[in-house]
C-alpha positions as a LaTeX table, in Angstrom:
\begin{tabular}{lrrr}
\hline
Residue & $x$ (\AA) & $y$ (\AA) & $z$ (\AA) \\
\hline
Met1 & 3.76 & $-27.61$ & 1.13 \\
Lys2 & 0.35 & $-25.96$ & 0.75 \\
Ser3 & 1.96 & $-23.06$ & $-1.12$ \\
Asn4 & 3.66 & $-25.43$ & $-3.57$ \\
Tyr5 & 0.40 & $-27.30$ & $-4.14$ \\
Arg6 & $-1.45$ & $-24.03$ & $-4.74$ \\
Cys7 & 1.16 & $-22.89$ & $-7.29$ \\
Leu8 & 0.99 & $-26.25$ & $-9.07$ \\
Arg9 & $-2.79$ & $-26.14$ & $-9.16$ \\
His10 & $-2.75$ & $-22.65$ & $-10.64$ \\
Ser11 & $-0.12$ & $-23.66$ & $-13.21$ \\
Ile12 & $-2.33$ & $-26.53$ & $-14.38$ \\
Arg13 & $-5.37$ & $-24.25$ & $-14.48$ \\
Val14 & $-3.46$ & $-21.65$ & $-16.51$ \\
Arg15 & $-2.27$ & $-24.23$ & $-19.02$ \\
Leu16 & $-5.73$ & $-25.78$ & $-19.48$ \\
Asn17 & $-7.46$ & $-22.41$ & $-19.79$ \\
Tyr18 & $-4.79$ & $-21.23$ & $-22.21$ \\
Met19 & $-5.14$ & $-24.28$ & $-24.44$ \\
Leu20 & $-8.93$ & $-23.90$ & $-24.58$ \\
Asn21 & $-8.69$ & $-20.18$ & $-25.35$ \\
Leu22 & $-6.00$ & $-20.83$ & $-27.95$ \\
Tyr23 & $-8.17$ & $-23.39$ & $-29.74$ \\
Asn24 & $-11.21$ & $-21.11$ & $-29.77$ \\
Leu25 & $-9.20$ & $-18.06$ & $-30.83$ \\
Lys26 & $-7.62$ & $-19.92$ & $-33.75$ \\
Asn27 & $-11.06$ & $-20.90$ & $-35.01$ \\
Leu28 & $-12.35$ & $-17.37$ & $-34.50$ \\
Arg29 & $-9.40$ & $-15.84$ & $-36.33$ \\
Asn30 & $-9.81$ & $-18.22$ & $-39.27$ \\
Glu31 & $-13.50$ & $-17.39$ & $-39.48$ \\
Ile32 & $-12.92$ & $-13.62$ & $-39.35$ \\
Lys33 & $-10.06$ & $-13.59$ & $-41.85$ \\
Lys34 & $-11.95$ & $-15.88$ & $-44.23$ \\
Lys35 & $-14.74$ & $-13.31$ & $-44.45$ \\
Asp36 & $-12.45$ & $-10.28$ & $-44.57$ \\
Ser37 & $-8.69$ & $-10.75$ & $-44.61$ \\
Ser38 & $-8.11$ & $-7.04$ & $-43.95$ \\
Lys39 & $-10.18$ & $-6.99$ & $-40.75$ \\
Lys40 & $-7.92$ & $-6.20$ & $-37.81$ \\
Ile41 & $-8.25$ & $-8.25$ & $-34.62$ \\
Ile42 & $-7.41$ & $-6.11$ & $-31.58$ \\
Val43 & $-7.24$ & $-7.42$ & $-28.03$ \\
Val44 & $-7.48$ & $-5.19$ & $-24.96$ \\
Met45 & $-5.91$ & $-6.76$ & $-21.89$ \\
Leu46 & $-7.14$ & $-5.55$ & $-18.51$ \\
Leu47 & $-8.06$ & $-8.44$ & $-16.24$ \\
Glu48 & $-9.04$ & $-6.56$ & $-13.08$ \\
His49 & $-10.20$ & $-4.67$ & $-10.97$ \\
Leu50 & $-13.71$ & $-3.21$ & $-11.04$ \\
Gly51 & $-12.64$ & 0.43 & $-10.81$ \\
Asp52 & $-9.84$ & 0.05 & $-13.37$ \\
Ile53 & $-12.11$ & $-1.63$ & $-15.91$ \\
Val54 & $-14.84$ & 0.99 & $-15.55$ \\
Ala55 & $-12.32$ & 3.83 & $-15.72$ \\
Cys56 & $-10.78$ & 2.41 & $-18.90$ \\
Glu57 & $-14.08$ & 1.86 & $-20.73$ \\
Pro58 & $-13.45$ & 4.87 & $-23.04$ \\
Ile59 & $-10.44$ & 3.04 & $-24.48$ \\
Val60 & $-12.55$ & 0.60 & $-26.49$ \\
Arg61 & $-14.59$ & 3.50 & $-27.84$ \\
Tyr62 & $-11.35$ & 5.18 & $-28.85$ \\
Ile63 & $-10.13$ & 1.98 & $-30.55$ \\
Lys64 & $-13.41$ & 1.53 & $-32.42$ \\
Lys65 & $-13.34$ & 5.14 & $-33.59$ \\
Lys66 & $-9.82$ & 4.73 & $-34.96$ \\
Asn67 & $-10.53$ & 1.27 & $-36.38$ \\
Pro68 & $-14.26$ & 1.11 & $-37.26$ \\
Asn69 & $-13.92$ & $-2.24$ & $-38.97$ \\
Ala70 & $-11.83$ & $-3.87$ & $-36.23$ \\
Tyr71 & $-12.90$ & $-6.91$ & $-34.24$ \\
Val72 & $-12.26$ & $-5.94$ & $-30.61$ \\
Ile73 & $-11.66$ & $-8.54$ & $-27.89$ \\
Trp74 & $-11.30$ & $-7.71$ & $-24.19$ \\
Gly75 & $-9.39$ & $-10.11$ & $-21.95$ \\
Val76 & $-10.79$ & $-10.09$ & $-18.41$ \\
Lys77 & $-11.23$ & $-12.24$ & $-15.32$ \\
Lys78 & $-14.55$ & $-14.02$ & $-14.85$ \\
Ala79 & $-15.55$ & $-11.84$ & $-11.88$ \\
Tyr80 & $-15.72$ & $-8.76$ & $-14.11$ \\
Arg81 & $-17.14$ & $-10.39$ & $-17.21$ \\
Glu82 & $-20.49$ & $-8.56$ & $-17.15$ \\
Leu83 & $-18.78$ & $-5.16$ & $-17.40$ \\
Val84 & $-17.20$ & $-6.16$ & $-20.68$ \\
Glu85 & $-19.74$ & $-8.42$ & $-22.37$ \\
Asn86 & $-22.47$ & $-5.75$ & $-22.15$ \\
Asn87 & $-20.26$ & $-3.16$ & $-23.84$ \\
Pro88 & $-21.41$ & $-2.61$ & $-27.46$ \\
Asn89 & $-17.85$ & $-1.69$ & $-28.49$ \\
Val90 & $-16.52$ & $-5.12$ & $-27.49$ \\
Asp91 & $-17.09$ & $-7.93$ & $-29.99$ \\
Lys92 & $-15.86$ & $-10.75$ & $-27.75$ \\
Thr93 & $-15.18$ & $-11.21$ & $-24.06$ \\
Leu94 & $-12.13$ & $-13.40$ & $-23.47$ \\
Met95 & $-12.07$ & $-15.08$ & $-20.07$ \\
Ile96 & $-8.49$ & $-15.19$ & $-18.76$ \\
His97 & $-7.39$ & $-16.92$ & $-15.58$ \\
Cys98 & $-4.45$ & $-14.68$ & $-14.63$ \\
Leu99 & $-1.67$ & $-12.40$ & $-15.85$ \\
Thr100 & 0.52 & $-15.35$ & $-16.74$ \\
Glu101 & $-2.07$ & $-16.75$ & $-19.14$ \\
Arg102 & $-2.49$ & $-13.27$ & $-20.55$ \\
Leu103 & 1.19 & $-13.22$ & $-21.55$ \\
Leu104 & 0.91 & $-16.62$ & $-23.24$ \\
Leu105 & $-2.06$ & $-15.44$ & $-25.28$ \\
Glu106 & $-0.41$ & $-12.16$ & $-26.22$ \\
Asn107 & 2.52 & $-14.13$ & $-27.62$ \\
Ser108 & 0.29 & $-16.53$ & $-29.57$ \\
Gly109 & 0.38 & $-14.43$ & $-32.75$ \\
Leu110 & $-3.41$ & $-14.57$ & $-33.07$ \\
Phe111 & $-3.96$ & $-10.85$ & $-32.59$ \\
Asp112 & $-3.09$ & $-8.10$ & $-35.04$ \\
Glu113 & $-2.73$ & $-5.60$ & $-32.21$ \\
Val114 & $-2.43$ & $-5.89$ & $-28.43$ \\
Val115 & $-3.46$ & $-3.05$ & $-26.12$ \\
Asp116 & $-2.09$ & $-4.10$ & $-22.73$ \\
Leu117 & $-3.30$ & $-1.76$ & $-19.99$ \\
His118 & $-1.42$ & $-3.37$ & $-17.08$ \\
Phe119 & 1.50 & $-1.52$ & $-15.55$ \\
Gln120 & 4.84 & $-3.17$ & $-16.13$ \\
Asp121 & 5.83 & $-3.84$ & $-12.51$ \\
Arg122 & 2.79 & $-5.88$ & $-11.52$ \\
Tyr123 & 2.99 & $-9.56$ & $-10.66$ \\
Cys124 & 0.49 & $-12.37$ & $-11.04$ \\
Ser125 & $-1.51$ & $-12.60$ & $-7.81$ \\
Leu126 & $-2.21$ & $-16.31$ & $-8.43$ \\
Cys127 & 1.00 & $-17.67$ & $-9.93$ \\
Arg128 & 3.18 & $-15.15$ & $-8.01$ \\
Arg129 & 5.21 & $-14.59$ & $-11.17$ \\
Pro130 & 6.58 & $-11.14$ & $-12.05$ \\
Phe131 & 4.65 & $-9.33$ & $-14.74$ \\
Lys132 & 6.32 & $-9.04$ & $-18.11$ \\
Lys133 & 5.30 & $-6.43$ & $-20.63$ \\
Asp134 & 6.99 & $-6.97$ & $-23.97$ \\
Asn135 & 5.98 & $-3.61$ & $-25.40$ \\
Asn136 & 6.71 & $-1.05$ & $-22.69$ \\
Phe137 & 5.74 & 2.15 & $-24.45$ \\
Ser138 & 6.36 & 4.37 & $-21.46$ \\
Lys139 & 8.04 & 4.57 & $-18.10$ \\
Ile140 & 4.69 & 4.48 & $-16.33$ \\
Asn141 & 4.57 & 2.02 & $-13.46$ \\
Leu142 & 2.95 & 1.44 & $-10.06$ \\
Ser143 & 5.21 & 3.99 & $-8.37$ \\
Asn144 & 4.45 & 6.91 & $-10.69$ \\
Tyr145 & 1.19 & 6.27 & $-12.60$ \\
Phe146 & $-0.88$ & 8.91 & $-10.81$ \\
Tyr147 & 1.66 & 11.53 & $-11.92$ \\
His148 & 0.27 & 10.93 & $-15.43$ \\
Gly149 & $-3.34$ & 11.92 & $-14.76$ \\
Ser150 & $-6.38$ & 9.80 & $-14.02$ \\
Leu151 & $-6.48$ & 6.01 & $-14.14$ \\
Leu152 & $-7.76$ & 6.25 & $-17.71$ \\
Ser153 & $-4.99$ & 8.60 & $-18.79$ \\
Ala154 & $-2.17$ & 6.62 & $-17.12$ \\
Met155 & $-3.33$ & 3.21 & $-18.34$ \\
Ala156 & $-3.91$ & 4.44 & $-21.88$ \\
Gln157 & $-0.42$ & 5.95 & $-22.02$ \\
Ser158 & 1.13 & 2.80 & $-20.57$ \\
Ala159 & $-0.30$ & 0.92 & $-23.58$ \\
Gly160 & 1.05 & 3.40 & $-26.11$ \\
Leu161 & $-2.22$ & 5.28 & $-26.62$ \\
Ala162 & $-2.98$ & 8.97 & $-26.24$ \\
Ala163 & $-3.52$ & 10.44 & $-22.76$ \\
Leu164 & $-7.28$ & 9.93 & $-22.91$ \\
Asp165 & $-9.62$ & 12.06 & $-20.83$ \\
Asp166 & $-13.22$ & 11.03 & $-21.33$ \\
Gln167 & $-16.39$ & 10.13 & $-19.48$ \\
Pro168 & $-16.56$ & 6.39 & $-18.70$ \\
Ala169 & $-19.80$ & 4.50 & $-19.18$ \\
Val170 & $-21.38$ & 1.27 & $-18.01$ \\
Tyr171 & $-23.98$ & $-0.56$ & $-20.05$ \\
Ile172 & $-26.78$ & $-1.80$ & $-17.80$ \\
Pro173 & $-28.95$ & $-4.56$ & $-19.33$ \\
Glu174 & $-32.70$ & $-4.67$ & $-18.93$ \\
Ser175 & $-32.39$ & $-7.75$ & $-16.70$ \\
Ala176 & $-30.43$ & $-5.70$ & $-14.15$ \\
Val177 & $-33.02$ & $-2.92$ & $-14.28$ \\
Arg178 & $-35.82$ & $-5.43$ & $-13.60$ \\
Lys179 & $-33.89$ & $-6.95$ & $-10.69$ \\
Val180 & $-33.51$ & $-3.54$ & $-9.08$ \\
Asp181 & $-37.18$ & $-2.76$ & $-9.77$ \\
Asn182 & $-38.05$ & $-5.79$ & $-7.64$ \\
Ile183 & $-36.14$ & $-4.36$ & $-4.67$ \\
Gln184 & $-38.69$ & $-1.54$ & $-4.57$ \\
Leu185 & $-36.28$ & 1.18 & $-3.60$ \\
Pro186 & $-37.74$ & 4.46 & $-2.33$ \\
Lys187 & $-37.89$ & 7.38 & $-4.73$ \\
Glu188 & $-35.21$ & 9.21 & $-2.77$ \\
Phe189 & $-32.24$ & 7.60 & $-1.03$ \\
Ile190 & $-28.48$ & 7.74 & $-0.55$ \\
Ala191 & $-26.08$ & 4.98 & $-1.66$ \\
Ile192 & $-22.81$ & 4.41 & 0.18 \\
Asn193 & $-19.76$ & 2.21 & $-0.16$ \\
Cys194 & $-17.27$ & 1.89 & 2.70 \\
Thr195 & $-14.80$ & $-0.74$ & 1.46 \\
Ser196 & $-12.26$ & $-1.17$ & $-1.31$ \\
Asn197 & $-9.60$ & $-3.68$ & $-2.32$ \\
Ser198 & $-7.04$ & $-1.67$ & $-0.32$ \\
Ser199 & $-7.38$ & $-0.99$ & 3.40 \\
Glu200 & $-5.25$ & 2.13 & 2.88 \\
Lys201 & $-8.23$ & 3.80 & 1.19 \\
Gly202 & $-10.65$ & 3.15 & 4.05 \\
Trp203 & $-12.35$ & 5.64 & 6.36 \\
Pro204 & $-12.75$ & 4.51 & 10.02 \\
Ala205 & $-15.95$ & 2.82 & 11.16 \\
Asp206 & $-16.52$ & 5.30 & 14.00 \\
Lys207 & $-16.53$ & 8.21 & 11.53 \\
Trp208 & $-18.92$ & 6.40 & 9.20 \\
Leu209 & $-21.24$ & 5.80 & 12.16 \\
Gln210 & $-20.97$ & 9.43 & 13.20 \\
Leu211 & $-21.82$ & 10.55 & 9.65 \\
Leu212 & $-24.76$ & 8.19 & 9.18 \\
Thr213 & $-26.17$ & 9.00 & 12.62 \\
Glu214 & $-26.08$ & 12.71 & 11.83 \\
Met215 & $-27.62$ & 12.12 & 8.39 \\
Lys216 & $-30.41$ & 10.00 & 9.89 \\
Ser217 & $-31.38$ & 12.67 & 12.40 \\
Ser218 & $-31.12$ & 15.76 & 10.19 \\
Ile219 & $-31.54$ & 14.62 & 6.57 \\
Gly220 & $-33.78$ & 11.60 & 6.96 \\
Leu221 & $-33.15$ & 9.92 & 3.61 \\
Pro222 & $-32.74$ & 6.12 & 3.78 \\
Val223 & $-29.22$ & 4.84 & 3.18 \\
Tyr224 & $-28.38$ & 1.73 & 1.16 \\
Glu225 & $-24.94$ & 0.16 & 1.38 \\
Ile226 & $-23.39$ & $-1.26$ & $-1.80$ \\
Gly227 & $-20.48$ & $-3.69$ & $-1.91$ \\
Thr228 & $-19.48$ & $-7.30$ & $-1.44$ \\
Glu229 & $-19.66$ & $-7.38$ & 2.36 \\
Ser230 & $-21.50$ & $-5.11$ & 4.76 \\
Phe231 & $-19.34$ & $-2.72$ & 6.75 \\
Phe232 & $-21.87$ & $-2.30$ & 9.56 \\
Asp233 & $-23.52$ & $-4.49$ & 12.15 \\
Lys234 & $-27.13$ & $-5.01$ & 11.05 \\
Ser235 & $-28.33$ & $-4.48$ & 14.60 \\
Leu236 & $-27.34$ & $-0.81$ & 14.37 \\
Ser237 & $-30.22$ & $-0.15$ & 11.93 \\
Ile238 & $-28.26$ & 2.74 & 10.49 \\
Ser239 & $-28.39$ & 1.63 & 6.86 \\
Gln240 & $-29.89$ & $-1.10$ & 4.72 \\
Ser241 & $-27.41$ & $-3.51$ & 3.21 \\
Leu242 & $-27.52$ & $-4.69$ & $-0.40$ \\
Cys243 & $-24.00$ & $-6.07$ & $-0.06$ \\
Gly244 & $-23.48$ & $-9.45$ & $-1.68$ \\
Lys245 & $-27.01$ & $-9.44$ & $-3.10$ \\
Leu246 & $-26.41$ & $-7.73$ & $-6.44$ \\
Ser247 & $-24.26$ & $-8.17$ & $-9.51$ \\
Ile248 & $-21.91$ & $-5.36$ & $-10.53$ \\
Leu249 & $-24.35$ & $-3.87$ & $-13.03$ \\
Glu250 & $-27.29$ & $-4.26$ & $-10.66$ \\
Ser251 & $-25.26$ & $-2.27$ & $-8.14$ \\
Ala252 & $-24.64$ & 0.34 & $-10.85$ \\
Glu253 & $-28.40$ & 0.59 & $-11.41$ \\
Val254 & $-29.00$ & 1.14 & $-7.69$ \\
Ile255 & $-26.33$ & 3.88 & $-7.61$ \\
Lys256 & $-27.85$ & 5.43 & $-10.74$ \\
Arg257 & $-31.20$ & 5.82 & $-8.96$ \\
Ala258 & $-29.69$ & 7.36 & $-5.81$ \\
Asn259 & $-29.88$ & 11.06 & $-4.99$ \\
Leu260 & $-26.28$ & 10.90 & $-3.79$ \\
Phe261 & $-23.37$ & 8.48 & $-3.56$ \\
Ile262 & $-20.91$ & 8.64 & $-0.65$ \\
Gly263 & $-17.78$ & 6.56 & $-0.74$ \\
Ile264 & $-14.04$ & 6.11 & $-0.81$ \\
Asp265 & $-11.78$ & 5.37 & $-3.77$ \\
Ser266 & $-13.36$ & 2.09 & $-4.82$ \\
Gly267 & $-15.02$ & 0.19 & $-7.65$ \\
Pro268 & $-18.51$ & 1.45 & $-6.73$ \\
Ala269 & $-17.19$ & 5.04 & $-6.80$ \\
His270 & $-16.17$ & 4.45 & $-10.42$ \\
Leu271 & $-19.63$ & 3.06 & $-11.12$ \\
Ala272 & $-21.12$ & 6.22 & $-9.61$ \\
Asn273 & $-18.91$ & 8.29 & $-11.89$ \\
Ala274 & $-19.98$ & 6.24 & $-14.91$ \\
Val275 & $-23.72$ & 6.66 & $-14.20$ \\
Gln276 & $-23.12$ & 10.32 & $-13.19$ \\
Thr277 & $-24.73$ & 10.23 & $-9.78$ \\
Pro278 & $-23.77$ & 13.24 & $-7.60$ \\
Gly279 & $-21.21$ & 12.15 & $-5.07$ \\
Val280 & $-18.98$ & 12.80 & $-2.09$ \\
Ile281 & $-15.67$ & 10.93 & $-2.38$ \\
Leu282 & $-13.05$ & 10.67 & 0.36 \\
Leu283 & $-9.41$ & 10.49 & $-0.71$ \\
Gly284 & $-6.18$ & 10.41 & 1.27 \\
Ser285 & $-2.66$ & 9.41 & 0.42 \\
Phe286 & $-2.34$ & 6.12 & $-1.44$ \\
Met287 & 0.88 & 4.23 & $-2.24$ \\
Gly288 & 2.78 & 7.45 & $-1.65$ \\
Phe289 & 0.55 & 9.55 & $-3.92$ \\
Glu290 & $-0.80$ & 12.81 & $-2.49$ \\
Asn291 & $-3.63$ & 14.76 & $-4.16$ \\
Tyr292 & $-4.17$ & 12.14 & $-6.83$ \\
Gln293 & $-7.21$ & 12.09 & $-9.11$ \\
Pro294 & $-8.44$ & 8.61 & $-10.13$ \\
Phe295 & $-11.47$ & 9.83 & $-12.09$ \\
Ser296 & $-12.06$ & 11.32 & $-15.51$ \\
Gly297 & $-15.32$ & 12.88 & $-16.68$ \\
Phe298 & $-18.16$ & 13.66 & $-14.25$ \\
Tyr299 & $-16.26$ & 12.99 & $-11.02$ \\
Gln300 & $-13.39$ & 15.13 & $-12.24$ \\
Asn301 & $-15.33$ & 18.19 & $-13.42$ \\
Ser302 & $-18.91$ & 18.36 & $-12.11$ \\
Pro303 & $-20.03$ & 20.86 & $-9.45$ \\
Lys304 & $-22.36$ & 18.08 & $-8.26$ \\
Val305 & $-19.35$ & 16.17 & $-6.94$ \\
Glu306 & $-17.25$ & 16.90 & $-3.85$ \\
Ile307 & $-13.84$ & 15.24 & $-3.75$ \\
Ile308 & $-12.65$ & 15.63 & $-0.17$ \\
Gln309 & $-8.90$ & 15.13 & $-0.21$ \\
Thr310 & $-6.44$ & 15.20 & 2.66 \\
Lys311 & $-2.71$ & 14.73 & 3.07 \\
Gly312 & $-1.94$ & 11.54 & 4.90 \\
Pro313 & $-4.48$ & 8.79 & 5.67 \\
Val314 & $-8.15$ & 9.10 & 4.72 \\
Ala315 & $-8.81$ & 8.75 & 8.46 \\
Asn316 & $-7.67$ & 12.38 & 8.83 \\
Ile317 & $-10.88$ & 13.63 & 7.16 \\
Pro318 & $-13.28$ & 14.88 & 9.86 \\
Gly319 & $-16.84$ & 13.61 & 9.88 \\
Glu320 & $-18.12$ & 17.19 & 10.01 \\
Thr321 & $-16.39$ & 17.97 & 6.71 \\
Val322 & $-18.09$ & 15.05 & 5.00 \\
Phe323 & $-21.48$ & 15.89 & 6.50 \\
Ser324 & $-21.21$ & 19.50 & 5.30 \\
Ala325 & $-20.46$ & 18.30 & 1.77 \\
Val326 & $-23.45$ & 15.94 & 1.87 \\
Arg327 & $-25.76$ & 18.76 & 2.96 \\
Arg328 & $-24.49$ & 21.08 & 0.21 \\
Leu329 & $-25.12$ & 18.52 & $-2.52$ \\
Leu330 & $-28.60$ & 17.64 & $-1.26$ \\
Val331 & $-29.81$ & 21.25 & $-1.13$ \\
\hline
\end{tabular}
C-alpha cells in the first residue's frame, strides 16, 4: 500500500514539474528564436550523481567549442544544482525531478539537440520505471561502460560524442570561498572522505582508524572529514568532521586548500581531481570491473596522485600500503 502511494505521489510530482518546465521552456525557446532563429538550443541530460556530473564537466566545454553560439541547458536534480549553475558554459540550469520527467522533456520538441549522458539500462530510482534512451548511439551500458575508458569517456560516447579525455573543473563562487574562510582551517591539513553512494566501494572502518592513528602519531597534520555523514565516532578525536556542514562547492574549496586528499571512489574524490589536490585513492572491484579508471585529467596522469588498486574488494588493501603512499606524497 505504501509503495503504491509513493509511486502515485512521484507520478503526480513528475507531471506537475514537467508541466511547469514545459511552460517555461516554451517561453524561453520563443524568446531565443525571436532574437536569433539560427541559435541552436542544446540540452545536456545528466541528473546525478556528484562524481558523474563533475567528471562530465568537460562535455559542456566541448559543446560550446563546437557550437559557440549555442544556448546550452543542463538538466539536473536539485541536489546537484550548484555544480551546474556556476558553470560559465551552461546558460540555464533545468531542474528535473527524475529520469521519467527527463524523457518527457526530451520528447517535447523544444530542443534542437539532446545530449543524454545516461546509460541505456538504468531505471528511474523514484518512479521505478525502466530507462528508455531513444537515441542509443553505442552499445555502452552499466555492464561494460568502464571498458570504454573513464567516466567522461564512456558517458560522452554513450551520447554519440567523441571519447573525450580532459581535465574536469568545478567553478567555486566567492560566497563558498568566504564560507570556508570563516572555518579558519589551518595552513596545512589533510582532507578525507570515507563514504560513497555504493557500499561496494568502501574501505573498512578498522583500517581507516589504523591509518589515521598512524598518521596522527607520525605525520601530525590535522585531518578534516568531508561528506554528508561522518564515518567516525566524534569521541575518537581522530579527525574533525565537516560532514553535513558544507555545500558541494564549499567542500570543493576545503579540498582545494588541503595538502592531500585521501578517499575512495566517490563524489569528493572527483572534486579533488577537479581542483587538482594531490591524492591517494583506494579502488577495488566494482560491479564486476577490475582495474577500472574513473578519472580523467589530474587523477589519471599526475605523479602527485597514487591510485591504489586491488583485485577483489577494496577491503583487501592493507593499511600499511595506504600509509606508505601518504608519506610519499607528503615528502
